[in-house]
Coordinates of C-alpha atoms and ligand atoms in Angstrom, one line a residue:
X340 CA 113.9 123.7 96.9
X341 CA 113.5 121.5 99.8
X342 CA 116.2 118.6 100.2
X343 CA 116.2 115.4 103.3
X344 CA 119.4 116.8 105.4
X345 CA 122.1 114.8 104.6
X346 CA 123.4 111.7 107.3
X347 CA 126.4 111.7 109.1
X348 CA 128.9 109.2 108.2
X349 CA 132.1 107.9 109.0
X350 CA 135.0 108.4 106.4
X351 CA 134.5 106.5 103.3
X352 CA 137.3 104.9 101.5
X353 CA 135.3 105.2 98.0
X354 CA 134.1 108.2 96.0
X355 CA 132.0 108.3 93.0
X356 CA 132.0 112.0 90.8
X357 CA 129.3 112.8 88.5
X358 CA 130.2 114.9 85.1
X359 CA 127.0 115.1 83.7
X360 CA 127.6 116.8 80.3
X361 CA 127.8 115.2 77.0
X362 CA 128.8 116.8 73.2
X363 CA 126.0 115.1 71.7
X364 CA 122.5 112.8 73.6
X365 CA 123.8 109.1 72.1
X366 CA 120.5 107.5 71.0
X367 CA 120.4 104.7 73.2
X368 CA 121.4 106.7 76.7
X369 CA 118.6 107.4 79.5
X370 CA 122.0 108.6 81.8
X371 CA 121.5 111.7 83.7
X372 CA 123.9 113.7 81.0
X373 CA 123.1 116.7 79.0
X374 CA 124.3 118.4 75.7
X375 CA 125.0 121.9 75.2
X376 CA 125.4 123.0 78.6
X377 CA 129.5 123.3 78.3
X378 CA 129.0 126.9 79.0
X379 CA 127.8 125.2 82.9
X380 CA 131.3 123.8 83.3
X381 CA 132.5 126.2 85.5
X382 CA 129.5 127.0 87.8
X383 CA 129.5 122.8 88.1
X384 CA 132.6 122.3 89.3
X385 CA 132.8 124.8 91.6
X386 CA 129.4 123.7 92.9
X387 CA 131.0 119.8 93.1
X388 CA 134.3 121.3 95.1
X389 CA 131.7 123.4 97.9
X390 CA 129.7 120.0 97.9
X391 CA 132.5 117.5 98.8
X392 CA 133.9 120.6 101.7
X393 CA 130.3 119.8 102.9
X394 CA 130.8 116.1 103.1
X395 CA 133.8 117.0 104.7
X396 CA 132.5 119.2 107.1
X397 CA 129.8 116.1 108.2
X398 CA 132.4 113.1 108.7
X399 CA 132.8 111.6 112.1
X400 CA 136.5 112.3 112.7
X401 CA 137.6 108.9 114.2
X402 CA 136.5 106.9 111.2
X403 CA 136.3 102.6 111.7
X404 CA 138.5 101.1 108.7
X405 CA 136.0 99.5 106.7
X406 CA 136.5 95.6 106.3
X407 CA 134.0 94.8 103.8
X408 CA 136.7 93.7 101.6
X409 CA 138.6 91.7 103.3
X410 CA 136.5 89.1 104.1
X411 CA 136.2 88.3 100.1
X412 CA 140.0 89.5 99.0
X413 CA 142.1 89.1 102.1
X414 CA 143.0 92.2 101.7
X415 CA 141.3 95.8 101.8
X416 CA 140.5 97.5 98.7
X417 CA 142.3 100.1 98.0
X418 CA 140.2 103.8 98.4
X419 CA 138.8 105.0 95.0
X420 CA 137.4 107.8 93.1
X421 CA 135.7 107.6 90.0
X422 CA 134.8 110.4 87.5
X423 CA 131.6 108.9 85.9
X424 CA 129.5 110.3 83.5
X425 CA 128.6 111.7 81.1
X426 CA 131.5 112.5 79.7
X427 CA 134.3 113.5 82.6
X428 CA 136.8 114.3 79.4
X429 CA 134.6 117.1 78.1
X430 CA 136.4 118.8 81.3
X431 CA 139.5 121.3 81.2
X432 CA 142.4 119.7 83.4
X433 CA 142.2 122.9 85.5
X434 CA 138.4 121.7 86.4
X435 CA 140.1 118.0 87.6
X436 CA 142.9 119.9 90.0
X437 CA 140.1 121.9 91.4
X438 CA 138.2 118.6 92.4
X439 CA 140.8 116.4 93.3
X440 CA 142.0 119.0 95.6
X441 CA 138.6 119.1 97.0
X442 CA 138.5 115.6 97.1
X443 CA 141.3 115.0 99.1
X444 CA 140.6 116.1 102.6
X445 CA 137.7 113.1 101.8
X446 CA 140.2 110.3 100.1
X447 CA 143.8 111.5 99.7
X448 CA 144.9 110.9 95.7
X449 CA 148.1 109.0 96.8
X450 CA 147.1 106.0 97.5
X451 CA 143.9 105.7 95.8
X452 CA 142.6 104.2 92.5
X453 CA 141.3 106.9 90.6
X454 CA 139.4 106.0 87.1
X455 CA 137.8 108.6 84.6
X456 CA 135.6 107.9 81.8
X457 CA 136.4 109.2 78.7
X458 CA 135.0 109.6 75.2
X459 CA 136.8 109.3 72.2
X460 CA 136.0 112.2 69.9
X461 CA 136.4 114.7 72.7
X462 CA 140.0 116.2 72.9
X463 CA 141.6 113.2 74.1
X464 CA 145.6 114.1 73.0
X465 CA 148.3 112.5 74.7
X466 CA 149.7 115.9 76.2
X467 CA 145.5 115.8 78.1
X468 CA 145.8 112.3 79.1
X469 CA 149.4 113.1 80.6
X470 CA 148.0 115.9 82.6
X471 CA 145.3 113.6 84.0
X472 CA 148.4 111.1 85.2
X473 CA 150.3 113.6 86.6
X474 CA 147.1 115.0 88.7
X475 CA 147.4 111.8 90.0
X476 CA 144.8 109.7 87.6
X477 CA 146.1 106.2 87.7
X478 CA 143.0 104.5 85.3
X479 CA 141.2 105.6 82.0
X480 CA 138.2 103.9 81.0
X481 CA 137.1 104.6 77.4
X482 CA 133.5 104.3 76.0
X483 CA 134.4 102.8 72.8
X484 CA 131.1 100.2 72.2
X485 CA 131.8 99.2 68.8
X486 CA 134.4 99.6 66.5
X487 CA 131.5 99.5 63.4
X488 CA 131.6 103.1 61.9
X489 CA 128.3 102.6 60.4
X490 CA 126.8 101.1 63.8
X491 CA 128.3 104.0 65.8
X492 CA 126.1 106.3 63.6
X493 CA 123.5 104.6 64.4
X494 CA 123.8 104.5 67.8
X495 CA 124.7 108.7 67.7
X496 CA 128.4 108.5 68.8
X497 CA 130.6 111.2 67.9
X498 CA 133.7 109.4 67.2
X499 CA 134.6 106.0 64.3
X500 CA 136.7 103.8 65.3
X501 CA 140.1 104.9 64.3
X502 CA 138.6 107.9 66.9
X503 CA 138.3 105.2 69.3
X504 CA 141.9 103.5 68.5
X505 CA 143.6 106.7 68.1
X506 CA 142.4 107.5 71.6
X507 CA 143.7 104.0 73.3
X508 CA 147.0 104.8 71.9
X509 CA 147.5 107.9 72.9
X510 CA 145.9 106.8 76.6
X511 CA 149.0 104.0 76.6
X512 CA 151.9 106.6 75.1
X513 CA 150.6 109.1 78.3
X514 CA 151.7 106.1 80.5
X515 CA 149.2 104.4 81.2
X516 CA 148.5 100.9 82.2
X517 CA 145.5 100.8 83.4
X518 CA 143.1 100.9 80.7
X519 CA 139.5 100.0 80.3
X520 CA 137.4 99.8 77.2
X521 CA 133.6 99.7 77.3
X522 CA 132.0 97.4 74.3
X523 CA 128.6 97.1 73.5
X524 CA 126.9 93.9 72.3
X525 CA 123.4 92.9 70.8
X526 CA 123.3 96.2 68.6
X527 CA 121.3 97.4 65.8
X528 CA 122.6 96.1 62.3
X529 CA 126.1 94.0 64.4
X530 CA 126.2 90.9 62.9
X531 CA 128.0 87.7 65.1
X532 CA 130.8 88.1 61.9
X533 CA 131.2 91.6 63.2
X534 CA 131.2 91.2 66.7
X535 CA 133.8 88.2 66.5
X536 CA 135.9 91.3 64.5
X537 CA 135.5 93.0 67.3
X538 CA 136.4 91.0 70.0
X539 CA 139.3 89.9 68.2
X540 CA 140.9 93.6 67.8
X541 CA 140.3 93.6 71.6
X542 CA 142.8 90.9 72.0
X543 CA 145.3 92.2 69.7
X544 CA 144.8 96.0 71.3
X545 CA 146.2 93.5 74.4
X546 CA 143.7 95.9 76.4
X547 CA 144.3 95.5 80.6
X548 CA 140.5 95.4 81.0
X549 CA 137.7 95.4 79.7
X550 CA 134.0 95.4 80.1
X551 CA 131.2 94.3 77.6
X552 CA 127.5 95.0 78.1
X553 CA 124.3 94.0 75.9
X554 CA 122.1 96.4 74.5
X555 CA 119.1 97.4 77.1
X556 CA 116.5 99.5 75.0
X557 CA 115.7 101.9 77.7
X558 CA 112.2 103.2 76.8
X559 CA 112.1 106.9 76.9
X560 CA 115.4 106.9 73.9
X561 CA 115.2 107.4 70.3
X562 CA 116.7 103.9 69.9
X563 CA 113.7 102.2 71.5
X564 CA 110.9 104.5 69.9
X565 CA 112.9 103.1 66.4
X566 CA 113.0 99.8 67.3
X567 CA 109.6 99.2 68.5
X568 CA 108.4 102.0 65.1
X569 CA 110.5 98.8 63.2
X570 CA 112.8 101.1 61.5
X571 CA 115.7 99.3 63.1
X572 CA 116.2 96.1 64.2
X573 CA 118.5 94.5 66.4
X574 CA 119.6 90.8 67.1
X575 CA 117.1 88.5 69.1
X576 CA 118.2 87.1 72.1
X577 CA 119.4 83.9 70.9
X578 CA 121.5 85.9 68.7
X579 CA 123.0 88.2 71.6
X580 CA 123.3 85.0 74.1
X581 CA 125.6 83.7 71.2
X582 CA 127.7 87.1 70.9
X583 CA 128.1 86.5 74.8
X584 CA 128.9 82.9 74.6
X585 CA 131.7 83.7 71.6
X586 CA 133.0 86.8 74.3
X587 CA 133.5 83.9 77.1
X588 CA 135.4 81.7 74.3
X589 CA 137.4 84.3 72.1
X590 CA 138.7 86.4 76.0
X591 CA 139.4 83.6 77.5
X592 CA 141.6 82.1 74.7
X593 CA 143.2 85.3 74.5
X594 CA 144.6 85.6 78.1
X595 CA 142.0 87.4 79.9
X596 CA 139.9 86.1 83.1
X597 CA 136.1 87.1 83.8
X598 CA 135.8 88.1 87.1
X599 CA 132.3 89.5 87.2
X600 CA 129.0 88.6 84.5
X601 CA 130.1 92.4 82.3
X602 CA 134.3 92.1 83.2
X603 CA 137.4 90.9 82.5
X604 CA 140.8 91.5 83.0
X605 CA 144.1 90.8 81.4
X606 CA 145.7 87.7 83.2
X607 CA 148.9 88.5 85.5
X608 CA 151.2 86.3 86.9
X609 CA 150.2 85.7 90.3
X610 CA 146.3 86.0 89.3
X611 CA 145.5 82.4 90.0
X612 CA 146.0 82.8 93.7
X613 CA 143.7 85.4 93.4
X614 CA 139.8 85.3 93.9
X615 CA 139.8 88.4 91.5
X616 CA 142.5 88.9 89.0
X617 CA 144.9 92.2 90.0
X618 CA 143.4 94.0 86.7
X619 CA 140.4 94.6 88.2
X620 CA 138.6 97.5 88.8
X621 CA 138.9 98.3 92.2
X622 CA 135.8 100.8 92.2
X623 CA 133.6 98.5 90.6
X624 CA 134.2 96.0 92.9
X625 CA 133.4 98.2 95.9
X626 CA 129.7 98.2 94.6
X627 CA 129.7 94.3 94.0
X628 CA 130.8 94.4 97.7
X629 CA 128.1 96.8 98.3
X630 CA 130.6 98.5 100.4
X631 CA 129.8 102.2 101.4
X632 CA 130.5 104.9 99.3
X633 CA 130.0 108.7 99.0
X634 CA 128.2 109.8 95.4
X635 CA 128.3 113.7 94.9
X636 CA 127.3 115.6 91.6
X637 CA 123.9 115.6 89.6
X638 CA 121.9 112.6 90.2
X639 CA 124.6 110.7 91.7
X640 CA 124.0 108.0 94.2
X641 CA 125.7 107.3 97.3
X642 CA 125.4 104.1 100.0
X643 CA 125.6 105.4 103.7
X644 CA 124.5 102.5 105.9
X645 CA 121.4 102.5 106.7
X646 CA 120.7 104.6 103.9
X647 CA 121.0 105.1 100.2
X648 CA 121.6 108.6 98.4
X649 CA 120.4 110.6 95.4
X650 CA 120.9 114.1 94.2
X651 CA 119.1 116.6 92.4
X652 CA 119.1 116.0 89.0
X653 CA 119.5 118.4 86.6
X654 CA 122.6 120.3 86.4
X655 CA 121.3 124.4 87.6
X656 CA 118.7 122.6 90.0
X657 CA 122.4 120.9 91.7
X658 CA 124.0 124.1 91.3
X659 CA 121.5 126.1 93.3
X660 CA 120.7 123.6 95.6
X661 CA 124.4 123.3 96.7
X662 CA 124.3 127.1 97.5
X663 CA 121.3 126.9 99.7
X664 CA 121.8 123.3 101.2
X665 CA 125.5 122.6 100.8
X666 CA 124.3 118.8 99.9
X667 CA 122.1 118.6 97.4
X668 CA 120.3 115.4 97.8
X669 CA 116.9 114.6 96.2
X670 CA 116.1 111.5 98.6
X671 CA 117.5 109.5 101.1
X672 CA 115.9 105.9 101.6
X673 CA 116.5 104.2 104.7
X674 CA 117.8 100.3 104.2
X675 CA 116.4 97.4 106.5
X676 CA 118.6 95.0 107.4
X677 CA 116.9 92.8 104.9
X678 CA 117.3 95.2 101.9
X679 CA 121.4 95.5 103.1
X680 CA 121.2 91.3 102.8
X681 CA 119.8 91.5 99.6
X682 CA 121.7 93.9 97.9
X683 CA 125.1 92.1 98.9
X684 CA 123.8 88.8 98.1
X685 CA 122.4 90.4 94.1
X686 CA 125.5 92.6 93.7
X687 CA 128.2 90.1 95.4
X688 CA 127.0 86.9 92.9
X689 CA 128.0 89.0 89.8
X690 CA 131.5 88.0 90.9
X691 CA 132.7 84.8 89.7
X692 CA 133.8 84.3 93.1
X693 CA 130.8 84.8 94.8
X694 CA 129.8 86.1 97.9
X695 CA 132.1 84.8 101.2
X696 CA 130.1 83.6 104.0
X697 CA 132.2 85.9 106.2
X698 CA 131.5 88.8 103.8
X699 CA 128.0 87.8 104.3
X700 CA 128.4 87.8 108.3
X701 CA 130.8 91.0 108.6
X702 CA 128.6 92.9 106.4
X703 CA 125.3 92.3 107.1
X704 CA 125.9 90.6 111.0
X705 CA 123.8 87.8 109.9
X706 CA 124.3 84.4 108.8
X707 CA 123.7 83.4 105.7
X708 CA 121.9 79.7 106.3
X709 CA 120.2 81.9 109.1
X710 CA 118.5 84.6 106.9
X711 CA 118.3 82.2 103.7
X712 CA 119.4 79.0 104.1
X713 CA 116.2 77.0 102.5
X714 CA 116.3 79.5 99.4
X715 CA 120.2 79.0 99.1
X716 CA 119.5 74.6 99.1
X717 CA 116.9 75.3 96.8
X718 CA 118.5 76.6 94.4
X719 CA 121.6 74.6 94.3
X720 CA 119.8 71.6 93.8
X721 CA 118.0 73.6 91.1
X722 CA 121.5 73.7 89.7
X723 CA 121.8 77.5 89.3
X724 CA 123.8 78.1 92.7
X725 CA 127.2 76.4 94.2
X726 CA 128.5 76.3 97.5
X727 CA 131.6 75.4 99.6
X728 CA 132.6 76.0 102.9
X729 CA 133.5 79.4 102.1
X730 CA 131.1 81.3 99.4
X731 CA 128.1 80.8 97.6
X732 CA 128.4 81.7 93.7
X733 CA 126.2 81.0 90.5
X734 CA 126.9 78.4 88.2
X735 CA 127.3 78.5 84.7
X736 CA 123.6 77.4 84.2
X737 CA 122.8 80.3 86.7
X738 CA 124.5 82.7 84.9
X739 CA 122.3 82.6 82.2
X740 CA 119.2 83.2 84.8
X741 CA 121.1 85.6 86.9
X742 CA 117.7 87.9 87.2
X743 CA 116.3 84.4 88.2
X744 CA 118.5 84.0 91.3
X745 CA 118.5 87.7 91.9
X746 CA 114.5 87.6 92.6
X747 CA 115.0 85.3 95.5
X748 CA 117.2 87.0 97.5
X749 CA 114.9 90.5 97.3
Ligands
LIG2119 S1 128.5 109.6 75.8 FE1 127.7 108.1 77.4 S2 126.7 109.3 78.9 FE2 127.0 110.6 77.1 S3 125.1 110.5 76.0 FE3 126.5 108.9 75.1 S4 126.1 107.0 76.3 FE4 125.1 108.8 77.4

């Protein structure tokens, strides 16, 4: 197998893991994840530990600090890792000591944010969760999307709710406080009576974070082939823009701030000051930042100015391409400095706060009324951008038409 040799970088301050296994194929996911290959587990992770010594092996040695984030926050971001997936808690806790030793000659642990996904319905006890903190995991973010029993059947999950509770709890008696739960919205069969159930339980859970995404009926999964067969139906999008609309209300009632179109965060004192609340996820806001980072594992992606990063796919492809090639990648596309504009204008106005004119200058060495300045009048007097002397962000009318505002910046 032939792979594009990998760039040279200097040090990155964020790192995104992929764990591509799964228990069961949920009926809506098009993720690069696969069933029945636990017995891969070990050959994986090895295969992840030789690829980040490779990484390791290519970075320039006197790295520049990146500032990205300190034109929007004041302040840097702290480095991350994230175990994404998949489903990272399908792994043994041996399997996370291996790669966060790995990981640390790239981003040491004790500073860093460092989330992993988990699934209810795997083994998720409080003695495992604890194992994770005392590796040095300071953030759990659990894939809980409905708390419906009958829904979650339907969607193919492999956990009910009380799974789904039972796991939160034992997440907050393993210490800790930093918690996210993923929640799905627009689903087959959820009524807005349901959803408003839902969303309500959230508050009371008094959850750190949370992030809450509407349905996208990716075309190659068994959800979409029932939907379009009309076996199943799901709300129309009046319907769904109403289960979003009663998510703004009901979250912000109940002490949380959105920060970003899908997020919010539980309000601290000391959050108003701030242009995103202290909850945050500090990986996820890397991306929005479109800040470099390093993607390793199956399919993962990666952003190495000027170019972006993807891996081999499929899980003994990765394994035997790491062997031959030490980094596995599948494709590396080169980014103008157009394409770099764009991305941090599309990613950075998902933040309530918008993108800084500084962030705009520091990152991309371009000014923003020099690269678009007619598109950016145009649409504020359309009404669906805002400006100051400091950022550009949407407003609420351009929320709704995000993908709208998106378009013109590409
Ligand atoms: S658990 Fe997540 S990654 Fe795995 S199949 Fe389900 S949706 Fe996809």
């Amino acid at each position: 197998m032939s792979t594009p040799p990998p760039p040279r970088y200097a040090a990155v301050r964020h790192l995104y893991l992929h764990i591509p296994f799964c228990a069961r194929r949920c009926a809506y996911c098009d993720f690069n994840t696969y069933a029945n290959l636990e017995h891969r587990i070990a050959a994986y992770v090895a295969a992840l530990c030789d690829e980040l010594a490779a990484w390791r092996a290519l970075a320039d040695p006197a790295p520049p600090l990146q500032r990205v984030a300190r034109a929007l926050m004041r302040a840097d971001l702290p480095p991350t890792i994230f175990f994404g997936g998949g489903t990272p808690s399908l792994l043994p806790l041996s399997a996370f000591e291996r790669i966060l030793a790995a990981s640390d000659a790239l981003i040491p642990r004790q500073h860093a944010e460092i989330t992993v996904e988990c699934n209810p319905g795997t083994p998720l006890s409080r003695d495992y969760l604890a194992g994770l903190r005392s590796l040095g995991v300071n953030r759990i973010s659990i894939g809980v999307q409905t708390l419906d029993d009958r829904i979650l059947r339907v969607l193919g999950r492999t956990h009910t709710a009380a799974d789904a509770r039972a796991a939160y709890d034992a997440a907050v008696q393993a210490g800790f406080d930093r918690i996210n739960v993923d929640f799905i919205f627009g689903l087959p069969g959820q009524t807005p009576e349901s959803w408003l159930a839902t969303l309500h339980t959230l508050v009371e859970w008094q959850v750190d974070h949370c992030s809450l995404y509407s349905l996208i009926l990716e075309p190659s999964t068994p959800l979409a082939a029932q939907v379009t067969g009309g076996r199943i139906t799901v709300p129309d999008d009046d319907d769904t823009g109403a289960m979003y609309e009663a998510a703004l209300d009901i979250l912000a009632a109940g002490g949380y701030t959105q920060y970003e179109i899908s997020n919010w965060a539980r309000r601290l004192p000391g959050d108003a000051a701030r242009l995103v609340p202290a909850n945050a996820c500090h990986h996820n806001l890397a991306y929005w930042l479109n800040a470099d980072y390093l993607g390793a594992g199956a399919g993962a992606h990666g952003h190495i100015p000027p170019y972006r990063t993807s891996h081999v796919l499929a899980v003994d492809d990765y394994i035997a391409a790491v062997r031959e090639h030490g980094i596995p990648l599948a494709d590396l596309v080169p980014l103008t400095g157009r394409d770099l504009f764009a991305e941090t204008m599309f990613m950075g106005l998902r933040l309530n706060a918008g993108v800084s004119l500084a962030h705009i200058r520091e990152r991309c060495g371009v000014a923003l009324d020099a690269i678009a300045g007619e598109t950016v009048a145009e649409l504020v007097a359309a009404g669906l951008l805002e400006r100051d002397a400091h950022a550009v962000r949407l407003t609420d009318r351009g929320r709704m038409f995000g993908n709208q505002v998106f378009a013109h910046f590409v």
